[in-house]
Coordinates of C-alpha atoms and ligand atoms in Angstrom, one line a residue:
X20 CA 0.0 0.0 0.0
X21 CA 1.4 3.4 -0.5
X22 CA 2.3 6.0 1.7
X23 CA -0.4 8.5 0.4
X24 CA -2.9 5.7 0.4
X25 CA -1.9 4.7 4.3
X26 CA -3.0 8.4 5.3
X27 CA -6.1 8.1 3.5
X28 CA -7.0 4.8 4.8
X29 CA -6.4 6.1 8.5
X30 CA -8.6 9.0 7.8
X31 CA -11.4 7.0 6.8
X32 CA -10.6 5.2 10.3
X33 CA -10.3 8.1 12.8
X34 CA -13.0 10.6 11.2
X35 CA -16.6 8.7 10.4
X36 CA -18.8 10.0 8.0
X37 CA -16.8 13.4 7.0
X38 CA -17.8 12.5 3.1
X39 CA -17.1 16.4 2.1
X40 CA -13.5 15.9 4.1
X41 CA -12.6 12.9 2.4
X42 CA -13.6 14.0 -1.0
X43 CA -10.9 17.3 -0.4
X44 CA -8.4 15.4 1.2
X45 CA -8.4 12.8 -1.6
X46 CA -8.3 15.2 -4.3
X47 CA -5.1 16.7 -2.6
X48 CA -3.2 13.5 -1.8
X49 CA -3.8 12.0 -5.0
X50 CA -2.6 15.0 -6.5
X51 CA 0.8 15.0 -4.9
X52 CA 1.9 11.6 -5.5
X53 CA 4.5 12.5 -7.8
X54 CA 6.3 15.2 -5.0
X55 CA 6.2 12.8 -2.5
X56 CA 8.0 10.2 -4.7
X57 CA 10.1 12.3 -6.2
X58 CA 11.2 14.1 -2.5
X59 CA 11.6 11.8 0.5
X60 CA 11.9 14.6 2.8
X61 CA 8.1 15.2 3.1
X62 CA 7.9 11.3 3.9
X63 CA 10.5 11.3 6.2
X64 CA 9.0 14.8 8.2
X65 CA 5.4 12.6 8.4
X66 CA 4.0 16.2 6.8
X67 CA 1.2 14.5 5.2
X68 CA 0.6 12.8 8.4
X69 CA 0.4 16.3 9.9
X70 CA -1.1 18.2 7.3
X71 CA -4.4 16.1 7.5
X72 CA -4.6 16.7 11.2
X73 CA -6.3 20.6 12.2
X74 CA -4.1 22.2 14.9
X75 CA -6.9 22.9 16.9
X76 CA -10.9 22.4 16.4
X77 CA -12.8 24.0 18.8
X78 CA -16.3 23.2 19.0
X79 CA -19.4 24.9 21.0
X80 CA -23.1 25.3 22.2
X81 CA -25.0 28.6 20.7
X82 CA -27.8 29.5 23.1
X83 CA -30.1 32.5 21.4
X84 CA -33.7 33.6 21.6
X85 CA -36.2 34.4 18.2
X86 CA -38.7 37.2 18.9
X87 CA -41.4 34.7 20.6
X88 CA -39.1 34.1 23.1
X89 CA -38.4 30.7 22.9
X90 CA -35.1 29.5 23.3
X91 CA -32.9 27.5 19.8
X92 CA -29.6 26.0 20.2
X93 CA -27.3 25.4 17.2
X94 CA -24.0 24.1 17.1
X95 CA -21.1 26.8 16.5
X96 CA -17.3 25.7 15.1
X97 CA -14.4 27.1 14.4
X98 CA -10.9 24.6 13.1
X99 CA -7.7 26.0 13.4
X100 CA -6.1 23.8 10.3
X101 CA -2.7 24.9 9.8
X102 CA -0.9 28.2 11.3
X103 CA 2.3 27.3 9.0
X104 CA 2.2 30.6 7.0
X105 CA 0.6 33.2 9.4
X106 CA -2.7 33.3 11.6
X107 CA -5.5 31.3 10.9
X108 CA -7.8 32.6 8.1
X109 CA -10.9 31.6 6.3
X110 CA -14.4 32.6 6.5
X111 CA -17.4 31.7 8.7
X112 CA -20.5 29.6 7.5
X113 CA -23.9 29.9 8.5
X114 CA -26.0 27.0 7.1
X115 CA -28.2 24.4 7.7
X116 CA -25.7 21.6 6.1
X117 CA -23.3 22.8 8.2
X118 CA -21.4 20.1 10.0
X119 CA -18.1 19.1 11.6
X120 CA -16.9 17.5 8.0
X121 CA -18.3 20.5 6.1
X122 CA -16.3 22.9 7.9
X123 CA -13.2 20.7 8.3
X124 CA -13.6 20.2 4.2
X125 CA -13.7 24.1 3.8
X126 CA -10.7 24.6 6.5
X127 CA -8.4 21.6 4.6
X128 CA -8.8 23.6 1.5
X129 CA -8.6 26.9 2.2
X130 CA -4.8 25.7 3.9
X131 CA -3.6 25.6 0.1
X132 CA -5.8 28.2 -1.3
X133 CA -4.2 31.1 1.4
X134 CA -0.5 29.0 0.1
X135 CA -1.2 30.1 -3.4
X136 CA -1.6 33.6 -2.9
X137 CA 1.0 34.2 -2.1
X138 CA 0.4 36.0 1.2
X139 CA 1.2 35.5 4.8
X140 CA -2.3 33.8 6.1
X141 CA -2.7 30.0 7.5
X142 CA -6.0 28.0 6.8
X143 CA -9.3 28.0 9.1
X144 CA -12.7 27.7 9.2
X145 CA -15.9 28.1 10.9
X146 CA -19.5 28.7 11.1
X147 CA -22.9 27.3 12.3
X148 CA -26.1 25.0 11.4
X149 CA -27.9 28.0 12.1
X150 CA -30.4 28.6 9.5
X151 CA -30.4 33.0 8.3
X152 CA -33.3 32.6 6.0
X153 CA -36.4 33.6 7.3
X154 CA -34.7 35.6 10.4
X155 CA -35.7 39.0 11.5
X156 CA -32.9 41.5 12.1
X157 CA -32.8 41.2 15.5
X158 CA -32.7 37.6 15.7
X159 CA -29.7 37.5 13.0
X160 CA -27.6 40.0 16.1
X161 CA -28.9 38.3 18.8
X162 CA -27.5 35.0 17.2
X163 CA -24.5 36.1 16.0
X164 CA -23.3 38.0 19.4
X165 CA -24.2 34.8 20.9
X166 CA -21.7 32.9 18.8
X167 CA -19.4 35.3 19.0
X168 CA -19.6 35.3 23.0
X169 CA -17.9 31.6 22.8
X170 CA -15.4 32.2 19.9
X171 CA -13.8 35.8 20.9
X172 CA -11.8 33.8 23.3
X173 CA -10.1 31.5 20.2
X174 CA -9.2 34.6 17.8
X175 CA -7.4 37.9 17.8
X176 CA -6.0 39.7 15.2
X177 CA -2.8 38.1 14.9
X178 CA -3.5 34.3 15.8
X179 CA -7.0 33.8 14.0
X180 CA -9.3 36.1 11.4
X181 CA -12.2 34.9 10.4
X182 CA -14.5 36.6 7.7
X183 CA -17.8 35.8 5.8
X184 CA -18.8 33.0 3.6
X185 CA -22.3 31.7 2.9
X186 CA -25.0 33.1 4.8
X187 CA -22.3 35.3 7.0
X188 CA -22.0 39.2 5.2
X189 CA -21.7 42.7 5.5
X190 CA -24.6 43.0 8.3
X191 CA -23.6 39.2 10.0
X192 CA -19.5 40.7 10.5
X193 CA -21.0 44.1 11.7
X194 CA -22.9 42.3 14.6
X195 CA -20.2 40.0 15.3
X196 CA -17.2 42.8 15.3
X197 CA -19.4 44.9 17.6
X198 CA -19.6 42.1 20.2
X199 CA -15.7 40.9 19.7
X200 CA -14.5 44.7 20.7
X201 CA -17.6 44.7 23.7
X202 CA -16.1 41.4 24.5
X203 CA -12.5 41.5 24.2
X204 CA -12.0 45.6 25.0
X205 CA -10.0 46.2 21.8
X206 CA -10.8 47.4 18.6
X207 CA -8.5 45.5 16.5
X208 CA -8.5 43.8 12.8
X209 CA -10.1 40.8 13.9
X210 CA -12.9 40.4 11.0
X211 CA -12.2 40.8 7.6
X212 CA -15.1 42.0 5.5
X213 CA -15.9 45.0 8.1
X214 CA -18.1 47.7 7.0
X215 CA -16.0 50.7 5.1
X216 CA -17.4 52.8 8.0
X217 CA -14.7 51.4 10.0
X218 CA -12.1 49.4 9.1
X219 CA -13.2 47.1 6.0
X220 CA -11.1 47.2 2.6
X221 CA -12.9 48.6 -0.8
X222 CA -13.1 46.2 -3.4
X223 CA -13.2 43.1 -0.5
X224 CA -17.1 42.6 -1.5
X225 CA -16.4 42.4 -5.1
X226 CA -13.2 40.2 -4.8
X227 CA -13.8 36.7 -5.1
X228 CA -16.4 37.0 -7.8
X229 CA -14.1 39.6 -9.6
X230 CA -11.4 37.7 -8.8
X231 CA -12.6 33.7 -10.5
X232 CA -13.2 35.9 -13.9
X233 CA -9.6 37.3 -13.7
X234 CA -8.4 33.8 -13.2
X235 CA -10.4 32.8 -16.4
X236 CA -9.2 35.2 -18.3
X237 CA -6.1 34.0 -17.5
X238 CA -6.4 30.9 -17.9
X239 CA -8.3 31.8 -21.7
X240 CA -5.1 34.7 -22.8
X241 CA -3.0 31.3 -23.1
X242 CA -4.9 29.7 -25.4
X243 CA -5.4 33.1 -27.5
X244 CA -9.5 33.4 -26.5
X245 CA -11.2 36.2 -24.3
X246 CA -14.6 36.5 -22.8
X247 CA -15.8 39.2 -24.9
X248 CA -18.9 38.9 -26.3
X249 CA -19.2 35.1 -24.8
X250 CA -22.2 33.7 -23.2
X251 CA -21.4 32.8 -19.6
X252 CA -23.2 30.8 -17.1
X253 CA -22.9 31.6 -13.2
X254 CA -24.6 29.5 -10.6
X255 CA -25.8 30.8 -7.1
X256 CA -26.7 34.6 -6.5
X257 CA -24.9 35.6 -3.4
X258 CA -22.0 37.6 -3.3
X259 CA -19.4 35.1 -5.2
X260 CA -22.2 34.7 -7.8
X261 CA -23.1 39.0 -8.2
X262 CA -19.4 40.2 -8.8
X263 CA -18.8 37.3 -11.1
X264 CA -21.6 38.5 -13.3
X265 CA -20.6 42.5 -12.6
X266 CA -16.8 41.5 -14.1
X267 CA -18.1 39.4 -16.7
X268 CA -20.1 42.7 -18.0
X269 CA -16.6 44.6 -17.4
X270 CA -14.7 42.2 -19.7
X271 CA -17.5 42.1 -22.5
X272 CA -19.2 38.9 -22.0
X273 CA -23.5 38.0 -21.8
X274 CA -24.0 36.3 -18.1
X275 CA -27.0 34.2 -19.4
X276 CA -28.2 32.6 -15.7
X277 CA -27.9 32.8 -11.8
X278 CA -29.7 30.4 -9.7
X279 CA -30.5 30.1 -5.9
X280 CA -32.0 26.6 -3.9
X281 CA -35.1 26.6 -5.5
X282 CA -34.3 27.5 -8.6
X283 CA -32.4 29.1 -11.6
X284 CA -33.1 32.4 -14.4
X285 CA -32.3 32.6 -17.5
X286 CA -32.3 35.6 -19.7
X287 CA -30.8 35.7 -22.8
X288 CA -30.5 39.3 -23.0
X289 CA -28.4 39.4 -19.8
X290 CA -28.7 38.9 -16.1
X291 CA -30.1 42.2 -15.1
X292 CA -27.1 43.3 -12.8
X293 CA -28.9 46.0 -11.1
X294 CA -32.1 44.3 -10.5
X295 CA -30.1 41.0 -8.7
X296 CA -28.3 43.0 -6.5
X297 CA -31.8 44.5 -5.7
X298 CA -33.5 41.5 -5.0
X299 CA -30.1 39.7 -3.1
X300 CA -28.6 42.5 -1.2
X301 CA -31.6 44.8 -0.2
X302 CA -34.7 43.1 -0.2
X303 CA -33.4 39.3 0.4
X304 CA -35.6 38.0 -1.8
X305 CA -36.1 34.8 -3.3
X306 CA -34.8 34.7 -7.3
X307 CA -38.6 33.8 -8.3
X308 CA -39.2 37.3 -8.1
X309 CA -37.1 38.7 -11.1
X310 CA -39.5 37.9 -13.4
X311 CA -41.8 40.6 -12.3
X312 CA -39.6 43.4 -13.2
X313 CA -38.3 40.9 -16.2
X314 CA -40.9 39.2 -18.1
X315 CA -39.1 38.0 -20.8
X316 CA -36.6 36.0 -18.6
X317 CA -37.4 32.3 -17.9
X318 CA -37.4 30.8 -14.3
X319 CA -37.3 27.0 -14.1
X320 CA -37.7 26.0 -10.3
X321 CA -35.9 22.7 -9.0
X322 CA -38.5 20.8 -9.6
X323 CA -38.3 21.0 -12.8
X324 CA -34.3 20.2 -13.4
X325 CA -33.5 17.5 -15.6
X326 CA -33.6 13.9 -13.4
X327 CA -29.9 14.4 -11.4
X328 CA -29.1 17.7 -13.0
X329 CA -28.4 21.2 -12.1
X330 CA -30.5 23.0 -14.9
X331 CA -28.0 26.0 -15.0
X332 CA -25.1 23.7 -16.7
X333 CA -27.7 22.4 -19.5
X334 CA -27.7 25.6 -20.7
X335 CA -25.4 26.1 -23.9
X336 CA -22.7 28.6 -23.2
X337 CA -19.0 29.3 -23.4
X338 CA -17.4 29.9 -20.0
X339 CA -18.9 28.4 -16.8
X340 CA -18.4 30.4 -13.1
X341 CA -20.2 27.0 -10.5
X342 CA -20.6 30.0 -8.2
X343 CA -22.6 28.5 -5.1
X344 CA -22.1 25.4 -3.1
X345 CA -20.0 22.2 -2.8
X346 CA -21.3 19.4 -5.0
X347 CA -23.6 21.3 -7.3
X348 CA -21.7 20.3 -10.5
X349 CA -22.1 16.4 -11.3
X350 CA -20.1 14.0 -13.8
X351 CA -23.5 14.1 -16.2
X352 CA -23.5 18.1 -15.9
X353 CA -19.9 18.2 -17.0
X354 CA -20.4 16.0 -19.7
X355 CA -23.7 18.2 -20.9
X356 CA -21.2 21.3 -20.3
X357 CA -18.5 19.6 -22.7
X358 CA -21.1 18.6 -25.0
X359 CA -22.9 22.0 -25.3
X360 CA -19.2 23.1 -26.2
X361 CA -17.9 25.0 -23.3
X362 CA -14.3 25.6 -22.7
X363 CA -13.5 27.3 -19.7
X364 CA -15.0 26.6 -16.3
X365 CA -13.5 28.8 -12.9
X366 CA -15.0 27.8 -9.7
X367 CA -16.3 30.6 -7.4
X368 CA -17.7 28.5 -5.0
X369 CA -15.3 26.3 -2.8
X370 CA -15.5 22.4 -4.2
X371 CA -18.6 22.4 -6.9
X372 CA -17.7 20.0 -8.8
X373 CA -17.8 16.6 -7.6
X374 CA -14.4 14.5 -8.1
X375 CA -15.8 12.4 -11.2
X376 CA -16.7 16.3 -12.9
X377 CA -13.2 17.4 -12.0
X378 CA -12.0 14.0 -13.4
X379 CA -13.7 15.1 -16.3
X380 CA -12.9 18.6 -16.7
X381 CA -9.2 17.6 -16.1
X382 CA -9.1 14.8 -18.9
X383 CA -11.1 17.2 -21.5
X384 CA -8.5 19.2 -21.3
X385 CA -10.2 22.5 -21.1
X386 CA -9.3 25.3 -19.0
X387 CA -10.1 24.5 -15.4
X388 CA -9.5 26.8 -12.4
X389 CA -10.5 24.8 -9.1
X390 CA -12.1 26.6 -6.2
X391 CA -8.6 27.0 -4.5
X392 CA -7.0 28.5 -7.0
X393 CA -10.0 30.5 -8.3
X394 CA -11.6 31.4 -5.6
X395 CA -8.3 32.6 -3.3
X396 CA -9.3 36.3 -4.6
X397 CA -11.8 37.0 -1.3
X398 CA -9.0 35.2 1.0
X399 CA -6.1 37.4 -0.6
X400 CA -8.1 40.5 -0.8
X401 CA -8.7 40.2 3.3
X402 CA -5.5 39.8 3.5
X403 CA -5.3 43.2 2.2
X404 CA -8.2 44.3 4.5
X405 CA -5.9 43.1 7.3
X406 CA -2.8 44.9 6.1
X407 CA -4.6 47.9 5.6
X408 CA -5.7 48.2 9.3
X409 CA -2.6 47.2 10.6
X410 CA -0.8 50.1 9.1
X411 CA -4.0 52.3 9.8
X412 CA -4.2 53.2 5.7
X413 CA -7.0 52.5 3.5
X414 CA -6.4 52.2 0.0
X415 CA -8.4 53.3 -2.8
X416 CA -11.0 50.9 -5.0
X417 CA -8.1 51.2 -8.0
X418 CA -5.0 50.1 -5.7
X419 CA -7.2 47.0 -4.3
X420 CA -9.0 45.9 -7.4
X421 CA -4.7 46.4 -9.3
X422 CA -3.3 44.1 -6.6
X423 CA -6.2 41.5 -6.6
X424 CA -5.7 41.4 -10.2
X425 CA -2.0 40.9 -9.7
X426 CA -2.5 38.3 -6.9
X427 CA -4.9 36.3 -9.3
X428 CA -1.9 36.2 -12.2
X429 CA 0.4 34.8 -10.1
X430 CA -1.9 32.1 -8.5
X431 CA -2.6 31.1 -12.3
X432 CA 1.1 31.5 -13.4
X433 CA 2.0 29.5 -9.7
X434 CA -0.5 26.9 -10.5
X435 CA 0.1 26.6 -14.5
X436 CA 4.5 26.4 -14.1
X437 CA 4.0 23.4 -11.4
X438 CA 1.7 21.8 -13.5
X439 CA 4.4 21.6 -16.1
X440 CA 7.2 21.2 -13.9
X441 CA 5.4 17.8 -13.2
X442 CA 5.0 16.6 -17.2
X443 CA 0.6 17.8 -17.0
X444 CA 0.6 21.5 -17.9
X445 CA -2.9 21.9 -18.4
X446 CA -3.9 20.3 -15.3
X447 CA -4.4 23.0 -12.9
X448 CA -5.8 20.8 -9.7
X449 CA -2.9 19.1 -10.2
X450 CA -0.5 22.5 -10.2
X451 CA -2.8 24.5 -7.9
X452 CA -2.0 21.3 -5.0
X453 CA 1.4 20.9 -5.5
X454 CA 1.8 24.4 -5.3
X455 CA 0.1 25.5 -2.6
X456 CA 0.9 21.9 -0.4
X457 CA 4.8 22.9 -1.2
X458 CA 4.5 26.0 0.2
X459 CA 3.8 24.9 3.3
X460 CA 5.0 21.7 3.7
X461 CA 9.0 23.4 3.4
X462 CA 7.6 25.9 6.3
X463 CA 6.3 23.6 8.3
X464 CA 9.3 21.4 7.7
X465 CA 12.1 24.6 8.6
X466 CA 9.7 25.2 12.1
X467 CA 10.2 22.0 13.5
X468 CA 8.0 19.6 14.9
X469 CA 5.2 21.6 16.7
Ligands
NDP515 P1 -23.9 33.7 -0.2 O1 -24.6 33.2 1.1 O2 -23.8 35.1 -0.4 O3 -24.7 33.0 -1.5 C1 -24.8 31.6 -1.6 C2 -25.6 31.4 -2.9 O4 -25.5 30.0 -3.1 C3 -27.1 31.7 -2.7 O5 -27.6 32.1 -4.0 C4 -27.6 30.4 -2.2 O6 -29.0 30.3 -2.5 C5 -26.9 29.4 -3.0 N1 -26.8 28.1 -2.3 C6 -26.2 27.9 -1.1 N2 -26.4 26.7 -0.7 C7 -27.0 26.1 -1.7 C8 -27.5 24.7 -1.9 N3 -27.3 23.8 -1.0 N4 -28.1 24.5 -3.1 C9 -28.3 25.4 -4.0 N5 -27.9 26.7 -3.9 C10 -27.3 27.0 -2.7 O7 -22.5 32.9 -0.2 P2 -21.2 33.3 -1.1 O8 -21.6 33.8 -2.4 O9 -20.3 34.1 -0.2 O10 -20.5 31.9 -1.3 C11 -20.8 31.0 -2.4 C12 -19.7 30.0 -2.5 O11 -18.4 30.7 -2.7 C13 -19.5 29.1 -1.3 O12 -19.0 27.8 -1.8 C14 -18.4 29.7 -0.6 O13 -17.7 28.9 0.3 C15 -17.5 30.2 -1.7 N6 -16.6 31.3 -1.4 C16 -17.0 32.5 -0.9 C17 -16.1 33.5 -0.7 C18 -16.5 34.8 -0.2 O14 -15.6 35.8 -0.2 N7 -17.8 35.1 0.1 C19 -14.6 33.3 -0.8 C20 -14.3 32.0 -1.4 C21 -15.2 31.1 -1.7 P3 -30.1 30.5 -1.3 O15 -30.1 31.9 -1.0 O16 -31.3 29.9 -1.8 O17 -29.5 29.7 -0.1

């Protein structure tokens, strides 16, 4: 048995039924097989071994009361993966499929992901089963100072920075900043995604939508294509799937679709930027209700998907942005993509495919970003948040938006020269995993065992 598939075999052993964990961590090992053969000194250190294991994973109970008065309890986590390259970092989830092997799955990755940009930030993740939707205002602070009442104790601004993710935005950090500095009597960088009011980063919001369509273009300028004028389709329509669509209208190109859990537009004249951000950002709306102000568009609710389909990748186009949730993206939708003749696909969301897709996408050849290479523009860009407050500047839009851009090139050139170096140049899983796993493996390796 081999040494990668030992580790894997033990994992399966030690953590039951973390499906979304294995999935991640098998995608990684299986990817590194040729470093580990051709270097002994990652063997020999037991990093994959170590690498696997979180640091630290703190579990807790989250007590809170809705507006009847009766009392909910949700679970709350937080892992501490790896602290190899600089304080833990990675955003909080608030979700009904949250779970211990969800958030260790989003912790592994984002380890590699923070690697590849480049920037001084470890990997961590947290969030909640707590379900947002439906929630009045007051019930969405109450719940959030409640968690954050637990996890103040855990971070700080230079051992762990948590920020948003799905469910967890602007308002959500507000609430849970304002009860760190109650909490802890400092007012310190300690969030990422603050309010510009005080302390958060322009251009943070926009950055991991705007950020997988720079990696696309990327990806496309080496194979002589652009976006312009191409018909793209986005899934999801939070704020990974928004900014993806507002670049895509910067760079030329016709977003066709967005989608939420119940169901998916399409309008072939184009998304109707204005109106989404409407119905998303003010009036938390469900999608449904952008055919009021948009006749012509087409709604098609779950229901209605194709038997074991997403509807959103049936539809014919020429780049794809999977711009939602883990697992939305299936071996028959890839295939249907393929068919339908797209060529580029960049993940906003963090794992969409599922490994048989990314099998897939990988053998087709086309050009594939994966999540942690794709995505690592939101990570990087609160990187920037953080450096920003720790030198008390705040930089304009132009500054942010030029270094994001910049951070996104190298992750693609970082990703695309390791791919090479190991004999598979268009496979980008394969480059973005080696190069991020390298990166901190030879730290980890130069700070001793600890
Ligand atoms: P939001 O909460 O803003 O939006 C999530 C979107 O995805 C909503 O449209 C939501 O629909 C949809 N969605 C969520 N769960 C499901 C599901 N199970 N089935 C179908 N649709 C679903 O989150 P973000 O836009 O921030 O995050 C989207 C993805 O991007 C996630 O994978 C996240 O981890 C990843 N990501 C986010 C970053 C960020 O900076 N925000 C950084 C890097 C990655 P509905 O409203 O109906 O639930």
């Amino acid at each position: 048995m081999s040494y990668i598939t030992e580790v894997f075999e033990y994992l399966n052993r030690t953590s039951p039924h973390q499906t979304e964990f294995y999935q991640a961590a098998e995608e990684v090992l299986e990817s590194l097989k040729p470093l580990i053969d051709k270097y002994p000194k990652y063997a020999k250190h037991k990093i994959i071994e170590r690498i696997v294991e979180p640091e630290r994973q703190i579990m807790f109970r989250v007590n809170w009361v809705d507006d009847q008065g009766e009392i909910h309890v949700n679970k709350g986590y937080r892992i501490e993966f790896n602290s190899a390259l600089g304080p833990y970092k990675g955003g909080l989830r608030f979700h009904p499929s949250v779970n211990a092997g969800v958030i260790k799955f989003l912790g592994f990755e984002q380890i590699f992901k923070n690697a590849l940009t480049g920037l001084a930030i470890g990997g961590g993740k947290g969030g909640s089963d707590f379900n947002p939707k439906g929630k009045s205002d007051t019930e969405i602070m109450r719940f959030c100072q409640a968690f954050m009442s637990e996890l103040f104790r855990h971070i700080g601004a230079t051992t762990d920075v948590p920020a948003g993710d799905i469910g967890v935005g602007g308002r959500e950090i507000g609430y849970l900043f304002g009860m760190y500095k109650k909490l802890a009597n400092s007012y310190e960088g300690v969030l990422t995604g603050k309010s510009l009011l005080w302390g958060g980063s322009l251009a943070r919001t926009e950055a991991t939508g705007y950020g997988a369509v720079y990696f696309a273009k990327y990806m496309l300028e080496d194979r002589n294509e652009t976006l312009e004028g191409k018909r793209c389709v986005v899934s999801g329509s939070g704020n990974v799937a928004i900014y993806t669509i507002e670049k895509l209208y910067h760079l030329g190109a016709l977003p066709i679709t967005c989608s939420d859990s119940n169901g998916m537009i399409l309008d072939e004249d184009g998304i109707d930027l204005a109106l989404l951000k409407e119905l998303k950002e003010v009036k938390r709306a469900r999608l449904s209700e952008y055919l009021q102000s948009r006749p012509n568009a087409k709604y098609i609710p779950v229901s209605e998907y194709p038997q074991g389909k997403n509807a959103v990748w049936s539809v014919p186009c020429f780049a794809a942005f999977p711009s939602a949730t883990q697992n939305e993206l299936n071996l028959e939708d890839a295939k249907t993509l393929l068919a339908n003749g797209c060529i580029c696909v960049s993940e906003g969301a963090n794992m969409p495919s599922t490994a048989d897709a990314v099998h897939e996408f990988v053998k087709s050849k086309i050009c594939y970003g994966p999540g942690k290479a794709a995505n690592a523009g939101g990570v990087a860009t609160s990187q920037l948040e953080m450096a920003q407050n720790a030198s008390m500047q705040s930089w304009n839009f132009e500054k942010v938006d030029a270094k994001l851009a910049d951070i996104m090139k190298h992750i693609y050139i970082s990703a695309s020269t390791t791919a090479a170096e190991f004999g598979e140049p268009t496979n980008l899983v394969l480059g973005a995993n080696i190069a991020g796993f390298r990166k901190v493996a030879d730290a980890m390796i130069e700070q001793g065992l600890v």
